[in-house]
XYZ file of N, CA and C in Angstrom:
624
model
N 68.121 151.227 209.501
C 68.779 149.871 208.710
C 67.760 148.985 208.773
N 66.981 148.927 209.871
C 65.947 147.786 210.127
C 65.150 148.002 209.161
N 64.574 149.100 208.791
C 63.597 149.375 207.877
C 63.701 148.941 206.499
N 65.127 149.062 206.093
C 65.759 148.985 204.943
C 65.781 147.204 204.745
N 65.976 146.593 205.529
C 65.957 145.026 205.547
C 64.767 144.461 205.347
N 63.788 144.954 206.109
C 62.198 144.739 205.930
C 61.849 145.004 204.640
N 62.066 146.226 204.050
C 61.979 146.301 202.757
C 62.260 145.398 201.725
N 63.730 145.003 201.774
C 64.538 144.067 201.065
C 63.750 142.682 201.190
N 63.373 141.960 202.072
C 62.881 140.849 202.570
C 61.507 140.727 201.840
N 60.539 141.939 201.805
C 59.308 141.928 201.319
C 59.103 141.639 200.089
N 60.398 142.608 199.288
C 60.342 142.499 198.094
C 60.686 141.188 197.424
N 61.813 140.389 198.302
C 62.306 138.976 197.851
C 60.808 138.216 197.939
N 59.760 138.338 198.897
C 58.782 137.254 198.921
C 57.878 137.474 198.086
N 57.532 138.953 197.267
C 56.527 139.152 196.421
C 57.514 138.530 195.120
N 58.646 138.366 194.826
C 58.856 137.993 193.706
C 59.028 136.373 193.359
N 58.664 135.865 194.832
C 58.670 134.319 194.870
C 57.607 133.573 194.098
N 56.258 134.071 193.695
C 55.078 133.444 193.184
C 53.750 134.515 193.124
N 53.009 133.829 192.511
C 51.727 134.429 192.199
C 50.936 134.345 193.298
N 50.077 135.226 193.865
C 48.809 135.322 194.903
C 47.904 134.751 194.446
N 46.751 134.123 195.295
C 45.711 133.358 195.112
C 44.814 133.819 194.002
N 44.900 135.139 194.282
C 43.835 136.148 193.336
C 44.358 136.183 192.053
N 45.813 136.544 191.985
C 46.247 136.712 190.601
C 46.261 134.863 189.624
N 46.019 134.262 190.591
C 45.938 132.930 189.765
C 44.564 132.785 189.427
N 43.994 132.965 189.983
C 42.154 133.057 189.658
C 41.874 134.043 188.630
N 42.485 135.124 188.616
C 42.209 135.807 187.391
C 42.794 135.239 186.224
N 44.250 134.618 186.210
C 44.747 134.307 185.272
C 43.883 132.946 184.582
N 43.467 132.214 185.546
C 42.648 131.118 184.938
C 41.406 131.365 184.425
N 40.668 132.634 184.885
C 39.484 133.053 184.539
C 39.754 133.574 182.691
N 40.853 134.201 182.858
C 41.033 134.791 181.595
C 41.213 133.843 180.303
N 42.213 132.483 180.969
C 42.623 131.506 180.045
C 41.351 130.875 179.296
N 40.090 130.659 180.343
C 39.001 129.548 180.315
C 38.445 130.794 179.470
N 38.067 132.179 179.353
C 37.478 132.491 178.604
C 37.934 132.684 177.066
N 39.646 132.965 176.808
C 40.297 132.553 175.671
C 40.043 131.336 175.064
N 39.898 130.178 175.852
C 39.467 128.579 175.602
C 38.202 128.843 175.043
N 36.997 129.392 175.790
C 36.031 129.088 175.095
C 35.558 129.913 173.488
N 36.454 131.168 173.931
C 36.132 131.852 172.622
C 36.747 131.076 171.356
N 37.798 130.388 171.476
C 38.521 129.536 170.643
C 37.379 128.430 170.350
N 36.884 127.702 171.187
C 36.172 126.647 170.712
C 34.722 127.244 169.878
N 34.414 128.358 170.237
C 33.303 129.024 169.684
C 33.922 129.261 168.116
N 34.739 129.870 168.006
C 35.477 130.223 166.494
C 35.488 129.112 165.885
N 36.044 128.010 166.218
C 36.283 126.781 165.498
C 35.092 126.064 165.245
N 33.909 125.995 166.158
C 32.507 125.580 165.904
C 31.917 126.139 164.660
N 31.913 127.835 164.796
C 31.680 128.382 163.845
C 32.134 128.190 162.231
N 33.429 128.037 162.526
C 34.358 127.787 161.198
C 33.874 126.307 160.701
N 33.377 125.610 161.353
C 33.134 123.930 160.881
C 31.616 124.214 160.340
N 30.820 124.824 160.980
C 29.339 124.976 160.709
C 29.035 125.776 159.137
N 30.081 126.990 159.276
C 29.992 127.571 157.958
C 30.444 126.682 156.704
N 31.600 125.717 157.048
C 31.887 124.865 155.810
C 31.089 123.713 155.180
N 30.261 123.593 156.437
C 29.266 122.539 156.193
C 28.022 123.098 155.310
N 27.793 124.240 155.867
C 26.675 125.121 155.303
C 27.138 125.221 153.602
N 28.298 125.505 153.650
C 28.846 126.102 152.039
C 29.013 124.665 151.199
N 29.330 123.837 152.016
C 29.411 122.590 150.965
C 27.944 121.961 150.640
N 27.093 122.329 151.339
C 25.490 121.777 150.992
C 25.055 122.972 149.898
N 25.341 123.906 150.142
C 24.910 125.167 148.970
C 25.413 124.661 147.653
N 26.815 124.527 147.867
C 27.762 124.041 146.472
C 27.213 122.871 145.893
N 26.857 122.000 146.812
C 25.971 120.456 146.082
C 24.884 120.976 145.547
N 24.140 121.706 146.319
C 22.718 122.035 145.531
C 22.765 122.558 144.004
N 24.131 123.624 143.979
C 24.152 124.380 142.780
C 24.925 123.758 141.806
N 25.534 122.705 142.016
C 25.968 121.653 141.535
C 24.961 121.040 140.728
N 24.266 120.286 141.435
C 23.101 119.264 141.238
C 22.074 120.360 139.945
N 21.899 121.643 140.484
C 21.325 122.173 139.716
C 21.493 122.451 138.393
N 22.759 122.771 138.112
C 23.591 123.086 136.875
C 23.743 121.827 136.291
N 23.925 120.810 136.613
C 23.779 119.334 135.751
C 22.383 119.368 135.379
N 21.439 119.446 136.161
C 19.763 119.306 135.992
C 19.623 120.314 134.087
N 19.974 121.654 134.667
C 19.835 122.293 133.373
C 20.919 122.105 132.461
N 21.979 121.657 132.495
C 22.767 121.312 130.894
C 21.932 119.989 130.510
N 21.675 118.883 131.353
C 21.020 117.867 130.807
C 20.022 118.051 130.070
N 19.014 118.740 130.615
C 17.543 119.219 130.043
C 17.751 119.996 128.611
N 18.907 121.026 128.638
C 19.219 121.389 127.338
C 19.752 120.855 126.448
N 20.302 119.744 126.675
C 20.985 119.176 126.090
C 19.895 118.029 124.988
N 19.232 117.565 126.064
C 18.074 116.635 125.524
C 16.969 117.551 124.546
N 16.506 118.559 125.373
C 15.392 119.010 124.484
C 15.735 119.873 123.330
N 17.207 120.354 123.359
C 17.445 121.046 122.025
C 17.814 120.023 120.932
N 18.081 118.933 121.067
C 18.095 117.740 120.221
C 16.492 116.960 119.916
N 15.885 117.142 120.606
C 14.368 116.859 120.265
C 14.046 116.459 118.724
N 13.572 115.167 118.291
C 13.048 115.356 116.925
C 11.533 115.276 116.987
N 11.201 115.614 115.842
C 9.518 115.399 115.323
C 9.550 113.812 114.738
N 10.010 113.097 115.658
C 9.685 111.628 115.260
C 8.923 110.688 116.045
N 7.571 110.516 115.722
C 6.669 109.851 116.729
C 7.290 108.465 116.511
N 6.799 107.547 117.354
C 7.343 106.182 117.868
C 6.578 105.266 118.215
N 6.891 103.824 118.263
C 5.784 102.959 118.884
C 6.050 102.597 119.998
N 5.122 102.205 121.131
C 5.438 102.115 122.546
C 5.445 100.681 122.788
N 5.576 99.754 123.716
C 5.857 98.392 124.087
C 4.752 97.333 123.495
N 3.567 98.097 123.338
C 2.368 97.387 122.375
C 2.428 97.535 121.000
N 3.074 98.311 120.546
C 3.008 98.544 119.041
C 2.321 99.857 118.634
N 1.483 100.489 119.520
C 0.722 101.817 119.188
C 1.805 102.456 118.856
N 0.983 103.553 117.775
C 2.045 104.918 117.413
C 1.699 105.736 118.072
N 3.002 106.747 118.749
C 2.927 107.562 119.861
C 3.501 109.026 119.361
N 2.804 110.153 119.962
C 3.445 111.261 119.458
C 4.651 111.443 119.726
N 5.650 112.315 118.849
C 6.918 112.595 119.202
C 7.102 113.405 120.324
N 5.947 113.927 120.928
C 6.435 114.943 122.050
C 5.306 114.506 123.380
N 5.521 114.021 124.504
C 4.261 113.609 125.173
C 4.567 114.410 126.505
N 3.501 114.889 127.295
C 3.566 115.471 128.532
C 2.483 114.982 129.184
N 2.547 114.080 130.432
C 1.608 113.885 131.353
C 1.823 113.969 132.467
N 1.629 114.774 133.093
C 2.070 115.134 134.436
C 1.376 114.367 135.357
N 0.090 113.526 135.268
C -0.663 112.838 135.875
C -0.381 111.200 135.969
N 0.548 111.133 134.866
C 0.862 109.744 134.721
C 2.220 109.247 134.939
N 2.284 107.956 135.687
C 3.716 107.678 136.071
C 4.101 106.878 135.329
N 3.286 106.198 133.888
C 4.131 105.326 133.065
C 4.848 106.223 131.967
N 4.407 107.570 131.737
C 5.037 108.073 130.478
C 5.944 109.656 131.309
N 5.237 109.860 132.382
C 6.420 110.742 133.237
C 5.723 112.305 132.751
N 6.536 113.149 133.087
C 6.506 114.552 132.910
C 6.511 114.691 131.363
N 7.700 114.308 131.041
C 8.184 114.483 129.332
C 8.834 113.094 128.989
N 8.224 113.073 127.698
C 8.899 111.749 126.943
C 8.976 112.051 125.377
N 10.121 111.935 125.004
C 10.450 112.371 123.439
C 11.476 111.566 123.187
N 11.872 111.693 121.634
C 13.343 110.885 121.249
C 14.062 112.265 120.612
N 15.240 112.211 121.223
C 16.114 112.842 120.643
C 17.331 112.514 119.912
N 18.040 113.175 119.038
C 19.207 112.994 118.175
C 20.542 112.900 119.216
N 21.783 112.913 118.210
C 22.847 113.013 118.677
C 23.369 112.281 119.960
N 23.090 111.018 119.999
C 23.748 110.147 120.786
C 24.886 109.406 120.197
N 25.662 109.521 121.389
C 27.122 108.884 120.617
C 26.539 107.307 121.129
N 27.671 106.915 120.160
C 28.052 105.517 120.141
C 29.052 104.727 120.523
N 29.605 104.986 122.075
C 30.983 104.673 122.205
C 31.295 103.200 122.042
N 30.468 102.009 122.077
C 30.657 100.620 121.948
C 30.559 100.323 120.623
N 30.229 101.048 119.398
C 29.943 100.744 118.325
C 29.142 99.705 118.279
N 27.870 99.738 118.903
C 26.859 98.715 118.733
C 25.728 99.181 117.520
N 25.422 98.321 116.993
C 24.462 98.260 115.599
C 23.040 98.999 116.035
N 23.069 100.608 115.970
C 22.101 101.457 116.434
C 22.078 102.783 116.152
N 20.826 103.384 115.984
C 20.947 104.983 115.241
C 21.593 105.717 116.479
N 21.761 107.144 115.900
C 22.051 108.234 116.892
C 20.898 108.464 117.709
N 19.811 108.167 117.685
C 18.509 108.453 118.322
C 18.189 107.752 119.424
N 17.726 108.484 120.720
C 17.482 108.130 121.540
C 16.220 108.482 122.362
N 15.341 107.629 123.134
C 14.328 108.005 123.696
C 14.180 108.322 124.766
N 14.008 109.383 125.653
C 14.065 109.565 127.129
C 12.973 110.117 127.674
N 13.222 109.998 128.852
C 11.570 110.271 129.704
C 12.163 110.828 130.872
N 11.349 112.107 131.291
C 11.599 112.654 132.955
C 10.354 112.590 133.508
N 10.568 111.801 134.682
C 9.284 111.621 135.554
C 9.889 112.372 137.250
N 8.455 112.713 137.677
C 8.552 112.922 139.063
C 8.068 111.814 139.896
N 8.728 111.293 140.887
C 8.636 110.181 141.907
C 8.778 110.538 142.972
N 7.788 110.654 144.125
C 8.194 110.938 145.510
C 9.141 112.100 145.664
N 8.848 113.126 144.773
C 9.513 114.516 145.492
C 11.171 114.318 144.554
N 11.321 113.186 143.503
C 12.587 113.038 142.931
C 12.189 113.139 141.513
N 12.905 114.199 140.856
C 13.157 114.329 139.757
C 14.170 113.075 139.307
N 13.332 112.394 138.199
C 14.499 111.311 137.616
C 14.489 111.323 136.185
N 15.296 110.810 135.363
C 15.539 110.666 133.966
C 15.698 109.294 133.779
N 15.015 108.720 132.464
C 15.260 107.373 132.131
C 15.158 107.519 130.943
N 15.891 106.347 129.988
C 16.304 106.240 128.702
C 15.885 104.833 128.430
N 15.453 104.754 126.773
C 15.442 103.559 126.326
C 16.404 102.886 125.645
N 16.413 101.688 125.452
C 17.416 100.879 124.557
C 17.174 101.294 123.397
N 16.120 101.259 122.605
C 15.637 101.516 121.381
C 14.625 102.640 121.312
N 14.548 103.369 119.835
C 13.569 104.491 119.921
C 11.983 103.429 120.211
N 12.063 102.657 119.596
C 10.659 101.880 119.548
C 10.598 100.582 120.374
N 9.788 100.532 121.237
C 9.574 99.475 122.355
C 10.746 99.540 123.095
N 11.395 98.252 123.263
C 12.635 98.293 124.011
C 12.238 98.234 125.714
N 13.553 97.986 126.079
C 13.482 97.923 127.513
C 14.168 99.057 128.138
N 13.687 99.661 129.200
C 14.064 101.172 129.759
C 15.163 101.008 130.968
N 16.077 101.908 131.068
C 16.959 102.212 131.975
C 16.447 102.078 133.539
N 17.386 101.802 134.352
C 17.230 102.475 135.860
C 16.967 103.701 136.184
N 16.069 104.471 136.657
C 15.935 105.864 136.690
C 17.072 106.756 137.373
N 17.309 107.451 136.861
C 19.007 108.434 137.254
C 18.183 109.522 138.117
N 18.442 109.878 139.492
C 17.957 110.725 139.947
C 18.940 111.965 139.919
N 17.940 113.072 139.392
C 18.407 114.356 138.877
C 18.421 115.199 140.272
N 17.256 115.256 140.897
C 17.067 116.131 142.064
C 16.216 115.546 143.130
N 16.182 116.180 144.449
C 15.120 115.343 145.168
C 14.824 116.701 145.998
N 13.763 116.126 146.767
C 13.029 117.489 147.542
C 12.291 118.503 146.612
N 11.422 117.906 145.497
C 10.968 118.440 144.504
C 9.440 118.701 144.914
N 9.094 119.819 144.787
C 7.462 119.803 144.955
C 7.067 121.158 144.231
N 5.381 121.212 144.056
C 5.022 122.232 143.198
C 5.585 122.520 141.804
N 5.413 121.344 141.279
C 6.375 121.278 139.864
C 5.301 121.674 138.821
N 5.111 122.870 137.847
C 4.415 123.039 136.930
C 5.212 123.263 135.556
N 4.528 122.954 134.584
C 4.986 123.033 133.139
C 4.076 123.768 132.467
N 4.647 124.518 131.374
C 3.973 125.433 130.248
C 4.613 125.228 129.015
N 4.065 125.272 128.043
C 4.516 125.058 126.668
C 4.237 126.053 125.720
N 5.346 126.221 124.958
C 4.854 127.586 123.840
C 4.850 126.997 122.404
N 3.556 126.902 121.866
C 3.170 126.154 120.633
C 3.559 126.902 119.440
N 3.195 126.605 118.586
C 3.576 127.064 117.120
C 3.049 128.696 117.190
N 1.909 128.571 117.521
C 1.443 130.224 117.237
C 2.023 131.294 118.159
N 2.787 130.730 119.106
C 3.636 131.507 120.022
C 3.017 131.895 121.491
N 1.909 131.193 121.696
C 0.915 131.095 122.689
C 1.632 129.999 123.964
N 1.745 130.225 125.323
C 1.941 129.504 126.375
C 0.572 128.591 126.837
N 0.922 127.526 127.003
C -0.698 126.923 127.302
C 0.060 125.538 128.692
N -0.850 125.579 129.126
C -0.576 124.789 130.591
C -0.368 123.093 130.288
N -1.077 122.632 129.123
C -1.461 120.921 128.693
C -0.669 120.991 127.258
N 0.276 120.076 126.810
C 0.580 120.091 125.724
C -0.279 119.120 124.984
N -0.755 119.377 123.777
C -1.925 118.640 123.039
C -1.453 118.675 121.470
N -0.940 117.752 120.925
C -0.410 117.825 119.488
C -1.419 117.848 118.672
N -1.668 118.472 117.429
C -2.315 118.450 116.630
C -1.821 117.193 115.471
N -0.688 117.150 115.232
C 0.015 116.191 114.683
C 0.912 115.255 115.430
N 1.014 113.960 115.037
C 1.934 113.132 115.912
C 3.400 113.702 115.992
N 3.714 114.609 114.785
C 5.434 115.030 114.761
C 5.404 116.272 115.571
N 4.215 116.736 116.225
C 4.416 118.324 116.620
C 5.358 118.318 117.845
N 6.122 119.463 118.032
C 6.897 119.606 118.885
C 6.679 120.791 119.371
N 6.640 121.292 121.008
C 6.625 122.644 121.314
C 7.749 123.497 120.911
N 7.789 124.918 120.859
C 8.649 125.549 120.573
C 9.775 125.933 121.981
N 8.984 125.893 122.885
C 9.749 125.956 124.087
C 9.110 125.527 125.551
N 9.785 125.200 126.460
C 9.141 124.474 127.392
C 9.591 125.395 128.601
N 8.559 125.806 129.925
C 9.124 126.483 131.129
C 8.419 125.275 132.007
N 9.635 125.193 133.078
C 9.394 124.373 134.110
C 9.392 125.025 135.252
N 8.610 125.096 136.229
C 8.860 125.680 137.730
C 8.676 124.553 138.338
N 9.544 124.864 139.802
C 9.121 124.084 140.946
C 9.870 124.646 142.049
N 9.747 124.004 143.282
C 10.340 124.153 144.874
C 11.192 123.322 144.786
N 12.135 123.511 145.491
C 13.210 122.589 145.883
C 13.616 122.797 147.505
N 13.426 122.109 148.238
C 13.352 122.344 149.933
C 12.914 123.980 150.070
N 11.936 124.301 149.379
C 11.134 125.405 149.914
C 11.567 126.481 149.049
N 12.561 126.493 148.108
C 13.222 127.508 147.232
C 12.545 127.389 145.971
N 12.322 128.570 145.420
C 11.718 128.664 143.911
C 12.683 128.693 142.755
N 12.267 127.960 141.751
C 13.220 127.890 140.743
C 12.313 127.698 139.207
N 13.080 128.392 138.362
C 12.268 128.416 136.952
C 13.109 128.556 135.835
N 13.145 127.488 134.865
C 13.786 127.308 133.644
C 13.452 127.344 132.367
N 13.640 128.117 131.326
C 12.885 127.860 130.057
C 14.078 127.242 129.244
N 13.383 126.454 128.565
C 14.231 125.516 127.401
C 13.975 125.683 125.981
N 14.782 126.064 124.937
C 14.127 125.804 123.719
C 13.957 124.471 123.189
N 13.068 123.953 122.555
C 12.808 122.628 121.844
C 13.153 122.518 120.369
N 14.169 121.286 120.269
C 14.284 121.186 119.012
C 15.037 122.097 118.269
N 16.176 122.702 118.467
C 16.542 123.568 117.927
C 18.134 123.033 117.391
N 18.461 122.117 117.943
C 19.743 121.015 117.424
C 21.114 122.295 117.335
N 21.198 123.138 118.516
C 22.373 123.873 118.542
C 23.633 123.236 119.384
N 23.224 122.089 120.179
C 24.158 121.565 120.720
C 24.580 120.075 120.017
């Protein structure tokens, strides 16, 4: 009987709580689970941030391609006059000149939302300024004021251009024989934040 009473008392004491070792093991397991949860949350946040950056870069690149495709497809063989009144070729590319930029030409198809007395032609220019690819547009085709540059892409380096002439040859420097000459196509290559890009655009096709 005495042995039976001792066994019942020992069982009651063991059911009354956890030992110190059991508490330490429980706290250790809980800390491991907490650290794992924090690491998973941090990984998800970092992954979302990287995804947002990549999607933003892709959207910027798509806007650039769409805009250049629209501009170049509507390029017109129309010479114009600059701010001094001098006649200028219909298509200009001066990579070493900040005054005219990488590309400068007149395009058609300009919408007239405000019903102003103007033609449907528009003179546009692309320039590279401190690793920033920018687009400018003029109020009028001949002379006129110029808009503030619109940023298209930044982090641009090693930008190069090639032009397909009327003989079907690719050349690095555009030199028009006549003021109204246009290249058949343009190839643009550059790096953005260390990544290589290459795009080819038809010129003056007018399909947009």
